Tab-separated table of C-alpha atoms in Angstrom:
chain	number	residue	atom	x	y	z
A	8	MET	CA	-23.244	4.947	-2.627
A	9	GLN	CA	-22.730	1.516	-4.585
A	10	ILE	CA	-23.381	-1.075	-2.021
A	11	LEU	CA	-24.729	-4.688	-3.605
A	12	ASP	CA	-26.172	-6.179	-0.374
A	13	MET	CA	-26.129	-10.187	-0.381
A	14	ASN	CA	-27.968	-12.724	1.488
A	15	GLU	CA	-26.765	-13.083	5.518
A	16	GLY	CA	-24.907	-9.199	5.018
A	17	THR	CA	-22.482	-9.838	2.451
A	18	GLN	CA	-21.499	-7.004	0.419
A	19	ILE	CA	-20.056	-6.466	-2.633
A	20	ILE	CA	-18.921	-3.188	-2.289
A	21	PRO	CA	-16.585	-0.835	-5.107
A	22	LEU	CA	-13.025	-0.422	-3.754
A	23	GLY	CA	-11.792	3.244	-6.108
A	24	ASP	CA	-12.550	1.996	-9.952
A	25	GLU	CA	-9.850	-1.061	-9.560
A	26	ALA	CA	-10.910	-3.145	-6.779
A	27	ILE	CA	-14.191	-4.216	-4.592
A	28	LEU	CA	-14.556	-5.256	-1.489
A	29	VAL	CA	-16.441	-8.277	-0.325
A	30	ARG	CA	-17.157	-8.090	2.782
A	31	PHE	CA	-19.062	-10.602	5.029
A	32	ALA	CA	-19.163	-8.574	8.408
A	33	HIS	CA	-18.758	-5.198	10.005
A	34	ASN	CA	-16.555	-7.176	13.332
A	35	ILE	CA	-14.418	-9.733	13.839
A	36	VAL	CA	-16.377	-13.278	13.918
A	37	GLU	CA	-15.081	-16.449	13.221
A	38	GLU	CA	-17.970	-17.482	10.818
A	39	ALA	CA	-17.298	-14.046	8.503
A	40	ASN	CA	-13.241	-14.623	8.465
A	41	ILE	CA	-14.034	-18.788	7.553
A	42	LYS	CA	-16.036	-17.445	4.806
A	43	ALA	CA	-13.422	-14.831	3.551
A	44	ILE	CA	-10.566	-17.214	3.631
A	45	ASN	CA	-13.155	-19.567	1.544
A	46	PHE	CA	-13.970	-17.168	-1.042
A	47	ALA	CA	-10.514	-15.944	-1.427
A	48	LYS	CA	-9.957	-19.252	-2.261
A	49	ASP	CA	-12.748	-20.270	-4.515
A	50	ILE	CA	-12.379	-17.005	-6.313
A	51	SER	CA	-8.619	-17.447	-7.199
A	52	LEU	CA	-8.945	-20.828	-8.618
A	53	LEU	CA	-11.336	-19.189	-11.110
A	54	LYS	CA	-7.651	-17.843	-12.489
A	55	HIS	CA	-10.061	-14.977	-14.272
A	56	VAL	CA	-8.103	-12.976	-16.349
A	57	ALA	CA	-9.027	-10.028	-15.530
A	58	ILE	CA	-8.779	-9.927	-11.897
A	59	LYS	CA	-5.260	-9.291	-10.948
A	60	GLU	CA	-5.397	-10.263	-6.768
A	61	ILE	CA	-7.009	-11.455	-3.707
A	62	ALA	CA	-6.596	-10.252	-1.024
A	63	ALA	CA	-8.340	-11.914	2.036
A	64	SER	CA	-8.746	-9.464	5.383
A	65	LEU	CA	-9.931	-10.136	9.001
A	66	VAL	CA	-13.904	-10.296	7.694
A	67	SER	CA	-13.398	-8.998	4.146
A	68	VAL	CA	-11.606	-9.942	0.560
A	69	LEU	CA	-10.062	-7.248	-2.058
A	70	VAL	CA	-10.398	-8.459	-5.798
A	71	LYS	CA	-8.095	-5.998	-7.967
A	72	TYR	CA	-9.113	-6.114	-11.747
A	73	ASP	CA	-8.303	-4.458	-14.631
A	74	ASN	CA	-11.239	-2.312	-15.290
A	75	ARG	CA	-10.172	-2.260	-19.090
A	76	LYS	CA	-10.795	-5.714	-19.272
A	77	ILE	CA	-14.073	-6.403	-16.848
A	78	SER	CA	-16.948	-4.143	-15.603
A	79	PHE	CA	-17.642	-3.502	-11.847
A	80	PHE	CA	-21.132	-5.271	-12.587
A	81	GLU	CA	-20.072	-7.954	-14.521
A	82	LEU	CA	-17.211	-8.719	-11.813
A	83	SER	CA	-20.049	-8.220	-9.639
A	84	SER	CA	-22.313	-11.180	-11.203
A	85	ILE	CA	-18.984	-13.462	-10.895
A	86	ILE	CA	-18.854	-12.742	-7.196
A	87	ARG	CA	-22.259	-13.597	-6.192
A	88	LEU	CA	-21.977	-16.668	-7.909
A	89	THR	CA	-18.807	-17.715	-6.240
A	90	LEU	CA	-20.336	-16.656	-2.864
A	91	PHE	CA	-23.288	-19.128	-3.345
A	92	GLN	CA	-20.923	-21.900	-4.299
A	93	SER	CA	-18.555	-21.243	-1.285
A	94	LYS	CA	-18.567	-23.085	1.925
A	95	ASN	CA	-18.866	-22.004	5.123
A	96	ASP	CA	-17.001	-24.608	6.573
A	97	GLU	CA	-13.417	-24.204	7.668
A	98	GLU	CA	-11.048	-26.581	4.930
A	99	GLY	CA	-9.002	-29.541	6.375
A	100	ASN	CA	-5.385	-29.104	5.331
A	101	SER	CA	-3.844	-26.715	7.176
A	102	ILE	CA	-0.489	-26.258	9.016
A	103	HIS	CA	-0.003	-26.029	12.840
A	104	HIS	CA	2.915	-24.250	14.084
A	105	LYS	CA	4.465	-24.322	17.175
A	106	ILE	CA	5.575	-20.984	18.027
A	107	GLU	CA	8.198	-20.375	20.919
A	108	LEU	CA	7.414	-17.320	22.796
A	109	LYS	CA	8.777	-15.241	25.534
A	110	TYR	CA	6.757	-13.752	27.429
A	111	ASP	CA	9.063	-10.839	28.443
A	112	GLY	CA	6.923	-7.794	26.507
A	113	GLU	CA	7.198	-4.366	28.382
A	114	ASP	CA	3.184	-4.388	28.217
A	115	LEU	CA	2.805	-7.557	29.646
A	116	LYS	CA	2.726	-6.875	33.647
A	117	GLN	CA	-0.201	-4.096	32.786
A	118	VAL	CA	-2.266	-6.320	30.509
A	119	SER	CA	-2.116	-8.869	33.329
A	120	GLN	CA	-3.447	-6.424	35.785
A	121	MET	CA	-6.172	-5.346	33.334
A	122	LEU	CA	-7.413	-8.376	33.040
A	123	SER	CA	-7.051	-9.199	36.772
A	124	LEU	CA	-4.529	-12.325	36.445
A	125	SER	CA	-1.305	-12.238	38.041
A	126	VAL	CA	1.716	-12.764	35.475
A	127	GLU	CA	1.784	-16.016	35.784
A	128	GLU	CA	-2.360	-16.684	35.076
A	129	PHE	CA	-1.910	-15.125	31.862
A	130	ILE	CA	0.682	-16.523	30.251
A	131	ILE	CA	-1.587	-20.279	31.335
A	132	ARG	CA	-4.584	-18.684	29.864
A	133	HIS	CA	-2.444	-16.993	26.541
A	134	SER	CA	-1.174	-20.111	25.358
A	135	GLU	CA	-3.793	-22.479	26.593
A	136	LYS	CA	-5.150	-23.712	23.168
A	137	PRO	CA	-4.076	-23.090	19.473
A	138	LEU	CA	-5.165	-19.806	17.915
A	139	ARG	CA	-6.272	-19.335	14.565
A	140	VAL	CA	-4.522	-17.750	11.574
A	141	LEU	CA	-7.125	-15.091	10.871
A	142	SER	CA	-4.905	-12.766	8.361
A	143	THR	CA	-2.079	-11.838	6.985
A	144	GLY	CA	-1.589	-8.952	5.039
A	145	PHE	CA	-1.330	-5.817	7.740
A	146	ALA	CA	2.337	-5.791	6.392
A	147	PRO	CA	5.269	-7.830	5.811
A	148	GLY	CA	5.042	-11.493	7.225
A	149	PHE	CA	2.222	-10.088	9.799
A	150	ILE	CA	0.290	-12.635	11.019
A	151	TYR	CA	-3.042	-12.011	13.138
A	152	CYS	CA	-4.321	-14.922	15.384
A	153	GLY	CA	-7.232	-15.950	17.386
A	154	ILE	CA	-9.456	-15.128	18.749
A	155	HIS	CA	-9.254	-15.601	22.712
A	156	ALA	CA	-11.684	-16.237	24.825
A	157	LYS	CA	-13.762	-13.382	25.547
A	158	ASP	CA	-12.438	-12.903	29.264
A	159	LEU	CA	-9.172	-11.862	27.698
A	160	HIS	CA	-10.291	-9.243	25.530
A	161	ILE	CA	-8.618	-5.645	26.082
A	162	PRO	CA	-8.918	-2.747	24.078
A	163	ARG	CA	-6.091	-0.884	22.202
A	164	ARG	CA	-3.497	1.102	24.000
A	165	ASN	CA	-4.302	4.955	24.059
A	166	LYS	CA	-0.319	5.651	22.859
A	167	ILE	CA	1.046	4.251	20.013
A	168	ARG	CA	4.560	2.613	20.221
A	169	ASN	CA	7.246	4.189	17.927
A	170	LEU	CA	8.560	0.992	17.106
A	171	VAL	CA	8.096	-3.105	17.782
A	172	PRO	CA	11.241	-4.768	16.789
A	173	SER	CA	10.001	-8.003	14.080
A	174	GLY	CA	9.582	-10.630	16.152
A	175	ALA	CA	7.114	-9.306	18.504
A	176	VAL	CA	3.873	-10.577	20.037
A	177	ILE	CA	1.221	-7.992	20.333
A	178	PHE	CA	-2.038	-8.570	21.862
A	179	ALA	CA	-5.547	-6.570	21.582
A	180	ALA	CA	-8.957	-6.797	20.724
A	181	GLY	CA	-9.236	-10.197	21.566
A	182	GLN	CA	-6.158	-11.452	18.939
A	183	SER	CA	-2.468	-11.909	19.077
A	184	ALA	CA	-0.235	-10.743	16.493
A	185	ILE	CA	3.334	-11.608	15.852
A	186	THR	CA	5.225	-8.894	13.434
A	187	SER	CA	8.280	-9.872	11.126
A	188	THR	CA	8.838	-6.492	10.374
A	189	ALA	CA	9.832	-3.363	12.916
A	190	MET	CA	6.697	-0.977	13.004
A	191	PRO	CA	4.622	1.157	15.073
A	192	THR	CA	2.189	-0.563	17.034
A	193	GLY	CA	-0.941	0.522	19.226
A	194	TRP	CA	-1.280	-3.083	20.474
A	195	HIS	CA	0.635	-4.495	23.874
A	196	VAL	CA	3.712	-6.171	23.563
A	197	ILE	CA	3.542	-9.153	25.846
A	198	GLY	CA	6.687	-11.013	24.484
A	199	HIS	CA	9.296	-12.064	21.458
A	200	CYS	CA	9.839	-14.381	19.227
A	201	ASP	CA	12.849	-15.589	16.835
A	202	PHE	CA	10.445	-16.805	14.152
A	203	ASN	CA	10.533	-14.902	11.400
A	204	ASN	CA	7.589	-14.879	8.842
A	205	PHE	CA	9.169	-13.046	6.292
A	206	ASP	CA	11.878	-14.440	3.481
A	207	VAL	CA	11.937	-12.499	0.164
A	208	SER	CA	14.032	-15.698	-1.135
A	209	MET	CA	11.291	-17.646	-0.587
A	210	GLN	CA	8.364	-18.334	-2.948
A	211	PRO	CA	6.100	-17.739	-0.996
A	212	PRO	CA	7.657	-14.885	1.034
A	213	THR	CA	5.458	-16.400	3.868
A	214	LYS	CA	5.485	-19.569	5.957
A	215	VAL	CA	2.003	-19.098	7.762
A	216	ASN	CA	-1.172	-19.563	5.577
A	217	LEU	CA	-4.892	-18.281	6.545
A	218	GLY	CA	-6.221	-21.247	8.212
A	219	ASP	CA	-3.621	-22.574	10.156
A	220	TYR	CA	-3.267	-22.820	13.725
A	221	ILE	CA	-0.448	-21.286	16.159
A	222	SER	CA	0.531	-22.856	19.955
A	223	PHE	CA	2.699	-20.389	21.557
A	224	GLN	CA	4.956	-22.166	23.450
A	225	ARG	CA	6.441	-21.031	26.730
A	226	VAL	CA	10.298	-20.443	26.886
A	227	LYS	CA	11.659	-19.555	30.312
A	228	ILE	CA	13.755	-16.275	30.555
B	25	MET	CA	28.215	2.041	-16.880
B	26	LYS	CA	27.383	4.070	-13.769
B	27	PHE	CA	26.057	6.786	-12.753
B	28	VAL	CA	27.438	8.441	-9.237
B	29	ILE	CA	24.404	10.141	-7.538
B	30	THR	CA	25.955	13.873	-6.511
B	31	ARG	CA	22.190	15.094	-5.249
B	32	ALA	CA	19.667	13.735	-4.049
B	33	SER	CA	16.226	15.479	-3.011
B	34	PRO	CA	14.499	13.468	-0.141
B	35	LEU	CA	12.541	10.328	-0.751
B	36	SER	CA	14.065	9.754	-3.780
B	37	THR	CA	13.595	6.225	-4.980
B	38	ILE	CA	14.472	3.485	-7.751
B	39	GLN	CA	10.794	2.362	-9.283
B	40	ASP	CA	9.394	-0.063	-11.749
B	41	GLU	CA	5.857	-0.794	-12.644
B	42	GLY	CA	5.546	-2.208	-8.543
B	43	ARG	CA	5.227	-5.592	-7.190
B	44	PHE	CA	2.088	-7.048	-7.670
B	45	GLY	CA	0.613	-10.259	-6.059
B	46	TYR	CA	1.963	-9.758	-2.791
B	47	LEU	CA	-0.702	-8.088	-0.887
B	48	LYS	CA	-1.745	-10.786	0.646
B	49	TYR	CA	1.750	-11.590	1.988
B	50	GLY	CA	1.353	-7.649	3.635
B	51	VAL	CA	3.406	-6.297	0.712
B	52	SER	CA	2.081	-3.512	-0.977
B	53	ALA	CA	2.641	-3.122	-5.109
B	54	SER	CA	4.878	0.598	-4.953
B	55	GLY	CA	5.672	1.671	-8.359
B	56	PRO	CA	5.581	5.110	-9.617
B	57	MET	CA	3.975	8.210	-8.651
B	58	ASP	CA	2.766	9.444	-11.582
B	59	LYS	CA	2.880	6.107	-14.180
B	60	ASN	CA	1.819	7.960	-17.606
B	61	ALA	CA	5.395	9.976	-16.593
B	62	TYR	CA	7.206	6.977	-16.005
B	63	PHE	CA	6.083	5.292	-18.727
B	64	LEU	CA	5.962	8.072	-21.137
B	65	GLY	CA	10.114	7.877	-20.892
B	66	ALA	CA	9.644	4.274	-22.293
B	67	ASP	CA	8.185	5.294	-24.925
B	68	LEU	CA	10.714	7.956	-25.759
B	69	LEU	CA	13.019	5.609	-25.094
B	70	ASN	CA	11.730	2.161	-26.821
B	71	THR	CA	13.061	0.747	-24.321
B	72	ASN	CA	11.707	-2.529	-22.622
B	73	ALA	CA	14.112	-1.588	-19.101
B	74	THR	CA	11.555	-1.226	-16.697
B	75	SER	CA	13.280	0.458	-13.535
B	76	ALA	CA	13.708	3.881	-13.346
B	77	VAL	CA	14.974	6.765	-10.671
B	78	GLU	CA	11.828	8.975	-9.234
B	79	PHE	CA	13.259	11.671	-8.130
B	80	THR	CA	11.151	14.231	-6.064
B	81	GLN	CA	10.320	18.057	-6.255
B	82	ALA	CA	13.671	19.376	-5.558
B	83	GLY	CA	15.365	17.241	-8.372
B	84	MET	CA	18.583	15.630	-8.622
B	85	ASP	CA	22.228	15.563	-9.804
B	86	PHE	CA	24.305	12.195	-10.868
B	87	ILE	CA	27.194	12.033	-13.528
B	88	TYR	CA	27.538	9.925	-15.512
B	89	TYR	CA	30.486	6.933	-16.591
B	90	GLY	CA	30.952	5.217	-19.320
B	91	GLU	CA	29.988	4.931	-22.633
B	92	GLY	CA	27.128	6.511	-24.641
B	93	LYS	CA	23.767	5.801	-22.984
B	94	ARG	CA	20.825	6.859	-24.038
B	95	VAL	CA	18.556	8.571	-20.900
B	96	ALA	CA	14.701	9.855	-20.580
B	97	PHE	CA	13.935	12.983	-18.340
B	98	THR	CA	9.835	12.963	-17.542
B	99	GLY	CA	7.259	13.898	-14.319
B	100	GLY	CA	6.160	17.137	-13.491
B	101	ASP	CA	8.008	20.353	-14.657
B	102	PHE	CA	11.797	20.801	-14.000
B	103	SER	CA	14.885	22.210	-15.617
B	104	LEU	CA	17.194	20.041	-17.164
B	105	PHE	CA	21.238	20.938	-17.841
B	106	ILE	CA	23.787	18.607	-19.446
B	107	ASN	CA	27.480	19.969	-18.430
B	108	GLN	CA	26.137	23.692	-17.498
B	109	LYS	CA	23.969	23.922	-20.558
B	110	GLU	CA	19.973	24.003	-20.098
B	111	LYS	CA	18.392	21.764	-22.286
B	112	ASN	CA	14.492	21.074	-22.910
B	113	TRP	CA	12.523	18.775	-20.472
B	114	ARG	CA	10.734	15.490	-21.234
B	115	ARG	CA	13.408	14.371	-24.034
B	116	VAL	CA	15.443	11.752	-24.578
B	117	TYR	CA	19.518	12.796	-24.723
B	118	LYS	CA	22.461	10.623	-25.132
B	119	LEU	CA	25.178	10.830	-22.513
B	120	ALA	CA	29.028	10.263	-22.571
B	121	HIS	CA	31.340	9.579	-20.153
B	122	ASP	CA	31.979	12.371	-17.469
B	123	ASP	CA	28.662	14.222	-18.524
B	124	GLU	CA	27.001	15.620	-15.242
B	125	ILE	CA	23.339	16.327	-14.766
B	126	ILE	CA	21.350	18.602	-12.670
B	127	ILE	CA	17.691	18.649	-12.545
B	128	LYS	CA	16.424	21.312	-10.873
B	129	PRO	CA	12.595	22.250	-9.727
B	130	ASN	CA	10.687	24.421	-11.977
B	131	SER	CA	6.209	25.357	-12.057
B	132	TRP	CA	5.048	22.510	-11.098
B	133	GLY	CA	5.220	18.865	-9.745
B	134	ASN	CA	6.684	16.886	-7.233
B	135	TYR	CA	7.744	14.090	-9.046
B	136	GLY	CA	10.325	13.095	-12.022
B	137	TYR	CA	12.008	10.074	-13.468
B	138	ILE	CA	15.232	9.698	-14.910
B	139	ARG	CA	15.022	6.080	-17.246
B	140	PHE	CA	18.362	4.876	-19.430
B	141	ASP	CA	18.503	2.078	-22.205
B	142	GLY	CA	18.762	-0.308	-19.796
B	143	GLU	CA	18.046	-2.033	-15.873
B	144	LEU	CA	19.550	-0.224	-13.150
B	145	ASP	CA	21.423	-3.278	-11.670
B	146	VAL	CA	19.848	-3.700	-8.249
B	147	LYS	CA	18.616	-6.826	-7.370
B	148	PRO	CA	15.052	-7.730	-7.876
B	149	ILE	CA	13.239	-8.394	-4.442
B	150	LEU	CA	10.108	-10.471	-5.231
B	151	GLY	CA	9.774	-9.812	-8.688
B	152	SER	CA	10.494	-6.076	-8.579
B	153	ARG	CA	12.915	-3.611	-8.354
B	154	ALA	CA	10.264	-1.013	-7.155
B	155	THR	CA	11.306	0.538	-3.298
B	156	ASN	CA	9.536	0.724	-0.334
B	157	THR	CA	11.210	2.553	2.203
B	158	ILE	CA	8.700	2.233	5.357
B	159	VAL	CA	9.461	-1.712	5.130
B	160	SER	CA	12.781	-1.489	3.694
B	161	LEU	CA	12.313	-3.480	0.473
B	162	GLY	CA	13.818	-3.475	-3.250
B	163	GLY	CA	15.469	-0.645	-4.822
B	164	PHE	CA	19.328	0.414	-3.360
B	165	GLY	CA	19.011	-1.961	-0.824
B	166	GLY	CA	15.311	-1.191	0.286
B	167	ASN	CA	16.381	2.551	1.201
B	168	ALA	CA	15.982	6.235	-0.758
B	169	LEU	CA	18.803	7.281	-2.863
B	170	LYS	CA	21.571	9.367	-1.206
B	171	VAL	CA	24.519	11.507	-2.470
B	172	GLY	CA	27.292	9.054	-3.601
B	173	ASP	CA	25.362	6.717	-4.404
B	174	GLU	CA	26.503	4.557	-7.207
B	175	ILE	CA	23.974	2.794	-9.727
B	176	ASN	CA	25.440	0.480	-12.609
B	177	LEU	CA	23.438	-0.169	-15.403
B	178	LEU	CA	22.682	-3.285	-17.551
B	179	SER	CA	22.996	-3.076	-21.604
B	180	ALA	CA	19.567	-3.221	-23.319
B	181	SER	CA	18.711	-6.775	-24.413
B	182	ILE	CA	15.876	-6.681	-26.621
B	183	LYS	CA	14.677	-3.720	-28.706
B	184	ASN	CA	10.978	-4.927	-28.592
B	185	LYS	CA	9.200	-2.615	-25.899
B	186	ILE	CA	6.774	-3.494	-23.281
B	187	LYS	CA	3.530	-1.258	-24.777
B	188	SER	CA	2.217	0.889	-21.652
B	189	ASN	CA	-1.413	0.767	-22.466
B	190	LEU	CA	-1.251	4.340	-21.134
B	191	SER	CA	-1.782	7.339	-22.961
B	192	SER	CA	1.863	9.062	-23.315
B	193	THR	CA	0.320	12.647	-23.613
B	194	GLN	CA	1.064	15.264	-21.256
B	195	PHE	CA	-2.007	16.122	-18.323
B	196	ASP	CA	-3.260	19.211	-17.771
B	197	ASN	CA	-1.789	19.967	-14.653
B	198	GLN	CA	-3.683	23.000	-14.209
B	199	ASN	CA	-7.015	20.882	-13.645
B	200	ASN	CA	-7.625	19.861	-10.303
B	201	ILE	CA	-10.945	18.774	-10.215
B	202	PHE	CA	-10.503	14.684	-8.953
B	203	HIS	CA	-13.260	12.117	-9.370
B	204	ILE	CA	-13.775	9.344	-6.575
B	205	ILE	CA	-15.970	6.365	-6.266
B	206	TRP	CA	-18.141	6.439	-2.751
B	207	GLY	CA	-16.092	5.030	-0.633
B	208	VAL	CA	-16.579	1.844	1.583
B	209	HIS	CA	-17.354	3.862	4.362
B	210	ALA	CA	-19.331	7.125	3.205
B	211	ASN	CA	-22.696	5.255	4.916
B	212	LEU	CA	-21.300	6.041	8.077
B	213	PHE	CA	-20.771	9.991	7.399
B	214	SER	CA	-23.355	12.855	6.993
B	215	GLN	CA	-25.308	13.450	4.174
B	216	GLN	CA	-24.077	17.499	4.802
B	217	ILE	CA	-20.397	15.720	4.803
B	218	ARG	CA	-20.725	14.048	1.844
B	219	ASP	CA	-21.839	16.991	0.068
B	220	ASP	CA	-19.406	18.694	1.462
B	221	LEU	CA	-16.616	17.020	0.388
B	222	ILE	CA	-17.903	17.547	-3.644
B	223	SER	CA	-18.408	20.842	-3.005
B	224	LYS	CA	-15.568	22.566	-0.811
B	225	PRO	CA	-12.196	22.857	-1.781
B	226	PHE	CA	-9.491	21.514	0.200
B	227	PHE	CA	-5.755	21.842	-0.345
B	228	ILE	CA	-2.449	19.951	-0.427
B	229	SER	CA	-0.198	19.911	2.979
B	230	SER	CA	2.989	19.637	3.190
B	231	GLN	CA	2.902	16.806	4.324
B	232	LEU	CA	2.757	14.229	1.696
B	233	ASN	CA	5.061	11.295	0.675
B	234	ARG	CA	4.755	8.258	-1.644
B	235	MET	CA	2.485	6.437	1.643
B	236	GLY	CA	0.002	9.391	1.658
B	237	VAL	CA	-0.725	12.993	0.963
B	238	ARG	CA	-2.540	15.164	3.410
B	239	LEU	CA	-5.247	17.359	2.929
B	240	ILE	CA	-5.651	21.090	4.563
B	241	ASP	CA	-9.606	20.671	5.411
B	242	LYS	CA	-9.700	24.695	5.524
B	243	ASN	CA	-13.868	24.351	5.615
B	244	LYS	CA	-13.656	21.777	8.713
B	245	ILE	CA	-15.698	19.879	6.721
B	246	PHE	CA	-14.168	16.894	9.120
B	247	GLU	CA	-13.754	18.319	12.154
B	248	GLY	CA	-14.729	16.178	15.057
B	249	GLU	CA	-15.702	12.872	12.769
B	250	LYS	CA	-14.511	10.829	15.658
B	251	ILE	CA	-15.889	7.164	13.897
B	252	LEU	CA	-13.303	4.138	15.565
B	253	SER	CA	-13.063	0.629	16.481
B	254	LEU	CA	-13.786	-0.496	12.586
B	255	VAL	CA	-12.128	-3.684	12.172
B	256	SER	CA	-9.069	-3.663	9.460
B	257	GLU	CA	-9.978	-4.148	5.955
B	258	PRO	CA	-7.823	-3.868	2.283
B	259	VAL	CA	-7.026	0.097	1.677
B	260	VAL	CA	-6.375	0.834	-1.813
B	261	CYS	CA	-3.979	3.897	-3.474
B	262	GLY	CA	-6.247	6.935	-3.709
B	263	ASP	CA	-8.413	6.106	-0.633
B	264	ILE	CA	-9.428	8.983	1.629
B	265	GLN	CA	-9.099	8.402	4.836
B	266	ILE	CA	-10.062	10.243	7.806
B	267	LEU	CA	-7.988	9.656	10.900
B	268	GLY	CA	-9.791	9.734	14.523
B	269	ASP	CA	-8.893	13.904	14.538
B	270	GLY	CA	-10.614	14.727	11.227
B	271	VAL	CA	-7.384	14.792	9.189
B	272	ALA	CA	-8.352	13.657	5.827
B	273	THR	CA	-5.477	11.837	4.290
B	274	VAL	CA	-5.246	10.187	0.705
B	275	LEU	CA	-3.590	6.886	0.524
B	276	MET	CA	-0.917	6.712	-2.121
B	277	ARG	CA	1.424	4.104	-3.483
B	278	ASP	CA	3.265	3.060	-0.770
B	279	HIS	CA	-0.001	2.626	1.574
B	280	GLN	CA	0.066	0.327	4.389
B	281	PRO	CA	-1.823	-3.300	2.486
B	282	SER	CA	-5.130	-2.941	5.403
B	283	GLY	CA	-6.083	-0.350	7.679
B	284	GLY	CA	-8.684	0.536	10.177
B	285	TYR	CA	-9.770	4.067	9.450
B	286	PRO	CA	-12.772	5.320	8.057
B	287	ARG	CA	-12.456	5.761	4.302
B	288	ILE	CA	-15.181	8.141	2.644
B	289	GLY	CA	-14.084	8.064	-1.143
B	290	THR	CA	-11.647	6.739	-3.231
B	291	ILE	CA	-9.768	8.855	-5.996
B	292	ILE	CA	-10.472	6.670	-9.429
B	293	SER	CA	-6.880	5.655	-10.797
B	294	SER	CA	-6.674	7.739	-13.754
B	295	ASP	CA	-6.589	10.919	-12.097
B	296	ILE	CA	-3.965	9.818	-9.263
B	297	ASP	CA	-1.109	10.745	-11.148
B	298	ARG	CA	-2.062	14.210	-11.597
B	299	PHE	CA	-3.054	14.453	-8.027
B	300	ALA	CA	0.562	13.216	-6.762
B	301	GLN	CA	1.803	15.631	-8.418
B	302	MET	CA	-0.229	18.888	-6.946
B	303	ARG	CA	2.080	20.304	-5.004
B	304	PRO	CA	1.532	21.828	-1.367
B	305	ASN	CA	-1.023	25.049	-0.811
B	306	SER	CA	-2.870	23.760	-4.405
B	307	LYS	CA	-6.321	23.991	-4.243
B	308	ILE	CA	-8.441	21.273	-5.047
B	309	PHE	CA	-12.028	19.724	-5.502
B	310	PHE	CA	-13.438	15.889	-5.566
B	311	LYS	CA	-16.617	15.138	-7.538
B	312	SER	CA	-18.247	11.718	-7.272
B	313	LYS	CA	-18.390	9.511	-10.230
B	314	ALA	CA	-20.167	5.828	-10.552
B	315	VAL	CA	-18.318	2.769	-11.260
B	316	LYS	CA	-19.665	0.868	-14.294
């Protein structure tokens, strides 16, 4: 295995022969997420001819490249240099989105019970503070946001729900996510919103960017 | 100019080179399962049109309407009939009004391509006509093609073709060795499992589509492997992913952009086309390769 280890546990790993994964942590920590978002921005700014696509995930970044134009080792050294110059702090130009949420999900009761809260208490806790957008690339327009307070963390469901609609707000692993397409999920469905973050007639096709903030605003049912 | 589909194998779709640059918005590139065969069609036609019909193992029948139009047939091994007359596969023909085309499966392959000298008249979505049926995007209304679908054809505009940069030579379909780069989670598997992966055979299962190909692990190499709670990370086409129940799946062109299952290796890009064409029950071997 060819893993190049950097300072502070950052890894540069080949992902096939046309991509490199830059991994900042093995689990979801806010600091690594900010590093990933900043690095993705910085490497995009290079506009390198051999880099075909860059996508930030929760704590890692995918860099796809043209292997006829650059080798893994050449690109690794460009990545290493970019990492050294990358900032560790959050950048200031994020947008704050307010999203109206109907807390009517089929798992809302169970989630509250798992946390030993009443439904009412859970709703208050869930919507109490703005959440950062941690990742966007899981499915078209899909948004991961968090991280919720430690005492609100619950695991995924044992059973996968076959299909939740677009606009479902799902909850697990210290995060809330908003779907923009119908999809199967192992997360708990806590509510629904009218917000759709994917529109193919727009360029770019999504409104919410990495590092933005989301506040859920409760709508009475 | 148009053609009407009279028989379609399941999950046949419209594809072009792919939808690039939208991974960060959650959209996979899609594109042809056998890129080489797809490009060969354009090389044979000398066309700049990028869209093609990708049909699956059972082939496809259609009727062509309109003025004379050149068409190329490429992909795995299929039998071609134009107006009931058997023709050579992997060639260019000029179709006339009312021609009836029948494509039947032959000795090998899962995917074939029909390319015309002119674009298929479907609206590009995010810059591409490629279909991703999982998220209902692109192609013919985001859907797989079915009997009765009518697809209009545009005239070819410029004669300068786009250079494919890929070899248009036939690959060796008897070659069942696929090269892998050790994956982003390879170090979570034991040395024994890693040794087995590159020495013991696997078989292609009948569960294969544009999202992924499930492997049959007769030697039970991954039995009982349970690596859970990995943080979700980007995945790529060719990744060999081990599910919680020990099932190995190779992710293909319509894969989800990210996933949380461990990936032990990734099939190299130049072996993917050949892998996509391997039919169920084919015996395959993996061989490791270092990335340069």
